[in-house]
Amino acid sequence: MEEELDLTQLKNPELIEQIQDDLYDGLAEEVEEGVHELLSREMTPYDVLTQALVGGMDVVGKDFREGVLFVPEVLMAAKAMKASMTILRPLLVETNAPQVGTVVIGTVKGDIHDIGKNLVAMMMEGAGFEVINLGINNDAESFLDAVRAHNADILSMSALLTTTMPYMDVVINAVKQAGLREKVIVMVGGAPLNAAFAEEIEADAYCRDAAVAVETAKELMKIRRDYAGQSNEQI
Ligand code: B1M
């Protein structure tokens, strides 16, 4: 019979490696246990997220690309990742700053990838933004409705497929047609995107990862606030 591994005996790097292995194997309970153990060692929720979980998912992504893993295995890994993100979410939100703005975020039409998008949403919440998370497979109308309903400052879109990223352009055009483009900051992200694509579709920013998304959102909100202040002074 296989001996049960005592996580408390592992040093941090070994424990992180173990969590990554368990994530790879889609063992949600074991991943959660490892996450709890790292947190009990006072590792910050952000470090647990980026080093153990995102690090593990990178390996899954590489093997998926190379044909070592297939969709069912990747789904199991994604499920394990999501379970642990549920533990980390309230902790990331706790490190909260005052509310800095409202963000509508979603994955675009035709695309069901949501792990990275949810990570961005969590980190934005942690930074003090109110976040309206629309989930996956959103058409332009769904984004527009949410921007209007929540008077959003920022519209964030995620796409993980080269076939779905062009839909961001459709959404931006719909925002323009609705007369909302001057009102809302548009940020985009996802693995196949880059800054040139963001520029081409006239988004305000491309964000490489969740940390960059938070920094960019704060920066753009500040610019907007400073600009509004200047305009008021001129009146
Ligand atoms: Co899919 N998949 N997948 N997949 N999947 C990719 C994206 C792929 C690159 C794998 C590969 O071939 N190597 C490939 C896309 C190829 C391409 O178009 N260039 C691919 C494919 C082909 C597919 C299917 C077509 C497979 C099939 O059915 N034959 C299918 C498509 C389904 C659909 O959407 N219609 C499919 C399905 C799936 C699963 C359902 C099995 C699962 C998704 C589960 C889920 O999300 N709930 C899945 C997964 C897990 C992946 C990989 C392995 C991992 C994605 C992930 O979660 N990464 C992925 C390979 C890879 O990316 N290495 C792959 C971890 C996450 C933290 O990173 O999402 O990049 P990421 O998010 C980052 C940044 O990109 C950024 O910040 C995040 C955090 O730092 N970011 C933003 C993301 N969104 C942002 C929004 C912002 C800002 C930053 O707003 C401002």
Short mmCIF file of C-alpha atoms and ligand atoms in Angstrom, two decimals:
data_model
loop_
_atom_site.label_atom_id
_atom_site.label_comp_id
_atom_site.label_asym_id
_atom_site.label_seq_id
_atom_site.Cartn_x
_atom_site.Cartn_y
_atom_site.Cartn_z
CA MET A 1 0.00 0.00 0.00
CA GLU A 2 1.28 3.49 -0.81
CA GLU A 3 2.33 5.50 2.23
CA GLU A 4 0.45 8.77 2.73
CA LEU A 5 2.60 11.82 2.21
CA ASP A 6 2.94 14.11 5.24
CA LEU A 7 2.91 17.61 3.73
CA THR A 8 4.02 19.21 6.99
CA GLN A 9 7.41 17.49 6.58
CA LEU A 10 8.12 19.10 3.22
CA LYS A 11 10.13 22.29 2.84
CA ASN A 12 8.39 25.11 0.92
CA PRO A 13 9.97 24.41 -2.51
CA GLU A 14 9.17 20.68 -2.19
CA LEU A 15 5.65 21.45 -1.08
CA ILE A 16 5.15 23.80 -4.03
CA GLU A 17 6.41 21.08 -6.35
CA GLN A 18 4.05 18.57 -4.72
CA ILE A 19 1.08 20.93 -5.19
CA GLN A 20 2.03 21.40 -8.84
CA ASP A 21 2.19 17.61 -9.30
CA ASP A 22 -1.21 17.19 -7.63
CA LEU A 23 -2.67 19.96 -9.79
CA TYR A 24 -1.28 18.22 -12.87
CA ASP A 25 -3.01 15.01 -11.73
CA GLY A 26 -6.27 16.90 -11.04
CA LEU A 27 -6.29 15.96 -7.35
CA ALA A 28 -8.41 18.81 -5.99
CA GLU A 29 -8.43 17.74 -2.34
CA GLU A 30 -4.67 17.24 -2.23
CA VAL A 31 -4.08 20.62 -3.88
CA GLU A 32 -6.37 22.29 -1.33
CA GLU A 33 -4.51 20.58 1.50
CA GLY A 34 -1.20 21.84 0.16
CA VAL A 35 -2.55 25.36 -0.22
CA HIS A 36 -3.76 25.34 3.40
CA GLU A 37 -0.34 24.12 4.51
CA LEU A 38 1.49 26.92 2.64
CA LEU A 39 -0.89 29.51 4.06
CA SER A 40 -0.31 28.17 7.58
CA ARG A 41 3.41 28.89 6.97
CA GLU A 42 2.54 32.53 6.42
CA MET A 43 3.17 32.46 2.69
CA THR A 44 1.09 35.29 1.21
CA PRO A 45 -2.04 34.26 -0.72
CA TYR A 46 -0.58 35.99 -3.78
CA ASP A 47 2.62 33.92 -3.63
CA VAL A 48 0.64 30.71 -3.14
CA LEU A 49 -1.46 31.60 -6.16
CA THR A 50 1.36 32.55 -8.48
CA GLN A 51 4.05 30.08 -7.40
CA ALA A 52 2.05 26.94 -6.67
CA LEU A 53 -1.14 27.21 -8.75
CA VAL A 54 -0.26 29.35 -11.77
CA GLY A 55 3.15 27.65 -11.89
CA GLY A 56 1.41 24.26 -11.95
CA MET A 57 -1.04 25.34 -14.61
CA ASP A 58 1.89 26.45 -16.81
CA VAL A 59 3.15 22.86 -16.87
CA VAL A 60 -0.35 21.60 -17.70
CA GLY A 61 -0.52 24.13 -20.56
CA LYS A 62 2.85 23.04 -21.94
CA ASP A 63 1.93 19.34 -21.93
CA PHE A 64 -1.50 20.07 -23.42
CA ARG A 65 0.23 21.90 -26.26
CA GLU A 66 2.64 19.04 -26.81
CA GLY A 67 -0.11 16.43 -26.86
CA VAL A 68 0.94 14.78 -23.58
CA LEU A 69 -2.32 15.78 -21.87
CA PHE A 70 -5.82 15.82 -23.36
CA VAL A 71 -8.98 17.83 -22.66
CA PRO A 72 -10.37 15.59 -19.84
CA GLU A 73 -7.08 15.75 -17.92
CA VAL A 74 -6.80 19.48 -18.44
CA LEU A 75 -10.38 19.89 -17.18
CA MET A 76 -9.52 17.96 -14.01
CA ALA A 77 -6.51 20.20 -13.45
CA ALA A 78 -8.64 23.29 -14.07
CA LYS A 79 -11.20 22.02 -11.56
CA ALA A 80 -8.49 21.48 -8.94
CA MET A 81 -7.17 24.98 -9.61
CA LYS A 82 -10.64 26.49 -9.22
CA ALA A 83 -11.25 24.68 -5.91
CA SER A 84 -8.10 26.21 -4.47
CA MET A 85 -8.85 29.62 -5.90
CA THR A 86 -12.02 29.52 -3.77
CA ILE A 87 -9.81 29.29 -0.68
CA LEU A 88 -7.58 32.15 -1.80
CA ARG A 89 -10.24 34.52 -3.07
CA PRO A 90 -11.44 35.89 0.31
CA LEU A 91 -7.85 36.21 1.49
CA LEU A 92 -6.84 38.23 -1.55
CA VAL A 93 -9.89 40.42 -1.17
CA GLU A 94 -9.06 41.00 2.52
CA THR A 95 -5.89 42.91 1.60
CA ASN A 96 -8.36 45.45 0.37
CA ALA A 97 -7.90 49.10 -0.45
CA PRO A 98 -10.80 51.58 -0.63
CA GLN A 99 -13.10 51.09 -3.62
CA VAL A 100 -11.30 52.52 -6.63
CA GLY A 101 -13.69 51.89 -9.49
CA THR A 102 -16.06 49.41 -11.11
CA VAL A 103 -14.87 46.76 -13.54
CA VAL A 104 -16.96 44.58 -15.83
CA ILE A 105 -15.00 41.51 -16.88
CA GLY A 106 -15.80 38.50 -19.04
CA THR A 107 -14.50 35.99 -21.56
CA VAL A 108 -15.64 36.74 -25.10
CA LYS A 109 -18.14 34.87 -27.24
CA GLY A 110 -17.10 31.36 -28.33
CA ASP A 111 -14.52 31.01 -25.58
CA ILE A 112 -14.99 29.04 -22.36
CA HIS A 113 -11.57 29.56 -20.76
CA ASP A 114 -12.04 31.34 -17.47
CA ILE A 115 -9.20 30.55 -15.09
CA GLY A 116 -7.01 33.51 -16.05
CA LYS A 117 -10.00 35.83 -16.27
CA ASN A 118 -11.13 34.78 -12.78
CA LEU A 119 -7.64 35.38 -11.49
CA VAL A 120 -7.72 38.90 -12.89
CA ALA A 121 -11.16 39.43 -11.31
CA MET A 122 -9.91 38.23 -7.93
CA MET A 123 -6.82 40.41 -8.00
CA MET A 124 -8.89 43.43 -9.04
CA GLU A 125 -11.21 42.82 -6.10
CA GLY A 126 -8.18 42.52 -3.87
CA ALA A 127 -7.01 45.90 -5.11
CA GLY A 128 -10.33 47.51 -4.15
CA PHE A 129 -12.27 47.45 -7.42
CA GLU A 130 -15.90 46.43 -7.52
CA VAL A 131 -15.90 43.58 -10.03
CA ILE A 132 -18.82 42.39 -12.09
CA ASN A 133 -17.74 39.01 -13.44
CA LEU A 134 -19.86 38.01 -16.42
CA GLY A 135 -18.33 34.55 -16.83
CA ILE A 136 -17.64 32.98 -20.20
CA ASN A 137 -18.97 33.18 -23.76
CA ASN A 138 -20.19 36.79 -23.65
CA ASP A 139 -21.52 38.56 -26.71
CA ALA A 140 -21.27 42.30 -27.25
CA GLU A 141 -24.77 42.90 -25.90
CA SER A 142 -23.95 41.17 -22.64
CA PHE A 143 -20.85 43.37 -22.13
CA LEU A 144 -22.77 46.51 -23.09
CA ASP A 145 -25.71 45.74 -20.79
CA ALA A 146 -23.37 45.23 -17.85
CA VAL A 147 -21.39 48.40 -18.54
CA ARG A 148 -24.61 50.40 -18.60
CA ALA A 149 -26.26 48.65 -15.63
CA HIS A 150 -23.22 49.10 -13.37
CA ASN A 151 -22.00 52.39 -14.75
CA ALA A 152 -18.64 50.68 -15.18
CA ASP A 153 -15.35 52.55 -15.36
CA ILE A 154 -13.51 49.65 -16.96
CA LEU A 155 -14.48 46.95 -19.44
CA SER A 156 -12.08 44.00 -19.35
CA MET A 157 -12.17 41.21 -21.90
CA SER A 158 -10.38 37.89 -21.94
CA ALA A 159 -9.75 35.51 -24.85
CA LEU A 160 -7.55 32.41 -24.94
CA LEU A 161 -8.12 31.33 -28.51
CA THR A 162 -6.79 32.89 -31.70
CA THR A 163 -10.25 32.26 -33.14
CA THR A 164 -12.08 34.24 -30.42
CA MET A 165 -9.73 37.18 -29.89
CA PRO A 166 -11.07 39.04 -32.98
CA TYR A 167 -14.44 39.20 -31.23
CA MET A 168 -12.95 41.84 -28.92
CA ASP A 169 -12.98 44.17 -31.89
CA VAL A 170 -16.70 43.49 -32.36
CA VAL A 171 -17.34 44.43 -28.72
CA ILE A 172 -15.30 47.62 -28.97
CA ASN A 173 -17.19 48.66 -32.09
CA ALA A 174 -20.48 48.02 -30.30
CA VAL A 175 -19.26 50.17 -27.39
CA LYS A 176 -18.41 52.93 -29.86
CA GLN A 177 -21.78 52.66 -31.57
CA ALA A 178 -23.53 52.90 -28.21
CA GLY A 179 -21.68 56.18 -27.58
CA LEU A 180 -19.89 54.76 -24.53
CA ARG A 181 -16.30 54.59 -25.77
CA GLU A 182 -15.23 57.88 -24.16
CA LYS A 183 -16.81 56.82 -20.88
CA VAL A 184 -15.32 53.40 -20.40
CA ILE A 185 -11.70 52.26 -20.29
CA VAL A 186 -11.19 49.06 -22.31
CA MET A 187 -8.54 46.57 -21.23
CA VAL A 188 -7.84 43.23 -22.87
CA GLY A 189 -5.82 40.15 -21.99
CA GLY A 190 -5.28 36.46 -22.64
CA ALA A 191 -2.41 34.27 -23.78
CA PRO A 192 -2.64 34.78 -27.59
CA LEU A 193 -2.92 38.58 -27.39
CA ASN A 194 -0.21 41.21 -27.48
CA ALA A 195 0.13 44.97 -27.30
CA ALA A 196 0.05 45.37 -31.09
CA PHE A 197 -3.31 43.58 -31.27
CA ALA A 198 -4.70 45.77 -28.48
CA GLU A 199 -3.58 48.85 -30.36
CA GLU A 200 -5.05 47.57 -33.61
CA ILE A 201 -8.51 47.12 -32.08
CA GLU A 202 -8.16 50.44 -30.20
CA ALA A 203 -8.31 49.02 -26.70
CA ASP A 204 -6.76 51.26 -24.06
CA ALA A 205 -4.43 48.59 -22.74
CA TYR A 206 -3.16 45.05 -23.15
CA CYS A 207 -2.39 43.29 -19.87
CA ARG A 208 0.10 40.43 -19.88
CA ASP A 209 -1.07 39.00 -16.55
CA ALA A 210 -3.28 39.63 -13.55
CA ALA A 211 -0.74 41.75 -11.70
CA VAL A 212 -0.22 43.96 -14.76
CA ALA A 213 -4.01 44.20 -15.16
CA VAL A 214 -4.37 45.58 -11.62
CA GLU A 215 -1.51 48.06 -12.02
CA THR A 216 -2.82 49.21 -15.41
CA ALA A 217 -6.36 49.60 -14.09
CA LYS A 218 -5.15 51.73 -11.18
CA GLU A 219 -2.96 53.83 -13.44
CA LEU A 220 -5.70 54.45 -16.02
CA MET A 221 -8.20 55.32 -13.28
CA LYS A 222 -5.72 57.83 -11.86
CA ILE A 223 -5.14 59.43 -15.26
CA ARG A 224 -8.88 59.65 -15.75
CA ARG A 225 -9.41 61.19 -12.29
CA ASP A 226 -6.58 63.71 -12.81
CA TYR A 227 -8.02 64.61 -16.21
CA ALA A 228 -11.52 65.08 -14.73
CA GLY A 229 -9.99 67.27 -11.99
CA GLN A 230 -8.23 69.45 -14.57
CA SER A 231 -11.39 69.80 -16.65
CA ASN A 232 -13.33 70.94 -13.56
CA GLU A 233 -10.63 73.51 -12.72
CA GLN A 234 -10.94 74.99 -16.21
CA ILE A 235 -14.70 75.59 -15.82
CO1 B1M B 1 -7.82 25.27 -23.90
N1 B1M B 1 -6.55 25.99 -25.22
N2 B1M B 1 -8.99 24.69 -25.34
N3 B1M B 1 -8.85 24.47 -22.49
N4 B1M B 1 -6.39 25.64 -22.74
C1 B1M B 1 -5.41 26.74 -24.72
C2 B1M B 1 -5.72 28.22 -24.61
C3 B1M B 1 -4.30 26.42 -25.82
C4 B1M B 1 -3.21 27.48 -25.95
C5 B1M B 1 -3.70 25.01 -25.54
C6 B1M B 1 -2.65 24.60 -26.54
O1 B1M B 1 -2.94 24.20 -27.60
N5 B1M B 1 -1.42 24.73 -26.12
C7 B1M B 1 -5.17 26.26 -27.10
C8 B1M B 1 -5.43 27.54 -27.89
C9 B1M B 1 -4.65 27.60 -29.20
C10 B1M B 1 -4.90 28.90 -29.86
O2 B1M B 1 -5.96 29.30 -30.17
N6 B1M B 1 -3.79 29.59 -30.09
C11 B1M B 1 -6.45 25.71 -26.51
C12 B1M B 1 -7.43 24.98 -27.27
C13 B1M B 1 -7.09 24.70 -28.69
C14 B1M B 1 -8.65 24.57 -26.68
C15 B1M B 1 -9.79 23.81 -27.38
C16 B1M B 1 -10.15 24.29 -28.80
C17 B1M B 1 -9.41 22.32 -27.33
C18 B1M B 1 -10.37 21.39 -28.03
O3 B1M B 1 -11.52 21.29 -27.67
N7 B1M B 1 -9.83 20.73 -29.00
C19 B1M B 1 -10.98 24.05 -26.40
C20 B1M B 1 -11.73 25.37 -26.72
C21 B1M B 1 -13.00 25.53 -25.96
C22 B1M B 1 -13.58 26.91 -26.14
O4 B1M B 1 -13.18 27.84 -25.47
N8 B1M B 1 -14.54 27.06 -27.04
C23 B1M B 1 -10.23 24.19 -25.11
C24 B1M B 1 -10.74 23.79 -23.88
C25 B1M B 1 -10.06 23.87 -22.69
C26 B1M B 1 -10.58 23.29 -21.38
C27 B1M B 1 -12.09 23.39 -21.22
C28 B1M B 1 -10.15 21.85 -21.32
C29 B1M B 1 -9.74 24.09 -20.33
C30 B1M B 1 -10.44 25.39 -19.84
C31 B1M B 1 -10.99 25.26 -18.45
C32 B1M B 1 -11.37 26.62 -17.89
O5 B1M B 1 -10.80 27.65 -18.19
N9 B1M B 1 -12.37 26.58 -17.05
C33 B1M B 1 -8.54 24.52 -21.16
C34 B1M B 1 -7.31 24.95 -20.61
C35 B1M B 1 -7.18 24.86 -19.11
C36 B1M B 1 -6.25 25.45 -21.41
C37 B1M B 1 -4.80 25.80 -21.00
C38 B1M B 1 -4.07 24.47 -20.81
C39 B1M B 1 -4.60 26.62 -19.77
C40 B1M B 1 -5.34 27.95 -19.75
C41 B1M B 1 -5.23 28.51 -18.37
O6 B1M B 1 -6.14 28.40 -17.58
N10 B1M B 1 -4.03 29.05 -18.05
C42 B1M B 1 -4.30 26.62 -22.27
C43 B1M B 1 -2.82 26.50 -22.54
C44 B1M B 1 -2.05 27.70 -22.03
O7 B1M B 1 -2.55 28.81 -21.97
N11 B1M B 1 -0.82 27.50 -21.69
C45 B1M B 1 -5.28 26.25 -23.30
C46 B1M B 1 -3.72 29.55 -16.70
C47 B1M B 1 -4.18 30.99 -16.60
C48 B1M B 1 -3.78 31.52 -15.24
O8 B1M B 1 -3.48 31.74 -17.58
O9 B1M B 1 -5.56 32.01 -18.99
O10 B1M B 1 -3.30 32.81 -19.84
P1 B1M B 1 -4.22 32.60 -18.72
O11 B1M B 1 -4.49 33.98 -18.00
C49 B1M B 1 -3.46 34.90 -17.63
C50 B1M B 1 -3.12 35.92 -18.73
O12 B1M B 1 -3.38 35.46 -20.04
C51 B1M B 1 -3.87 37.14 -18.34
O13 B1M B 1 -3.86 37.09 -16.93
C52 B1M B 1 -4.06 35.73 -16.52
C53 B1M B 1 -3.46 35.52 -15.17
O14 B1M B 1 -2.13 35.95 -15.05
N12 B1M B 1 -5.27 37.33 -18.74
C54 B1M B 1 -5.84 38.57 -18.69
C55 B1M B 1 -6.22 36.46 -19.12
N13 B1M B 1 -7.38 37.08 -19.33
C56 B1M B 1 -7.18 38.39 -19.06
C57 B1M B 1 -8.06 39.48 -19.12
C58 B1M B 1 -7.57 40.73 -18.81
C59 B1M B 1 -6.22 40.90 -18.43
C60 B1M B 1 -5.34 39.83 -18.36
O15 B1M B 1 -8.43 41.76 -18.87
C61 B1M B 1 -7.93 43.02 -18.75
#
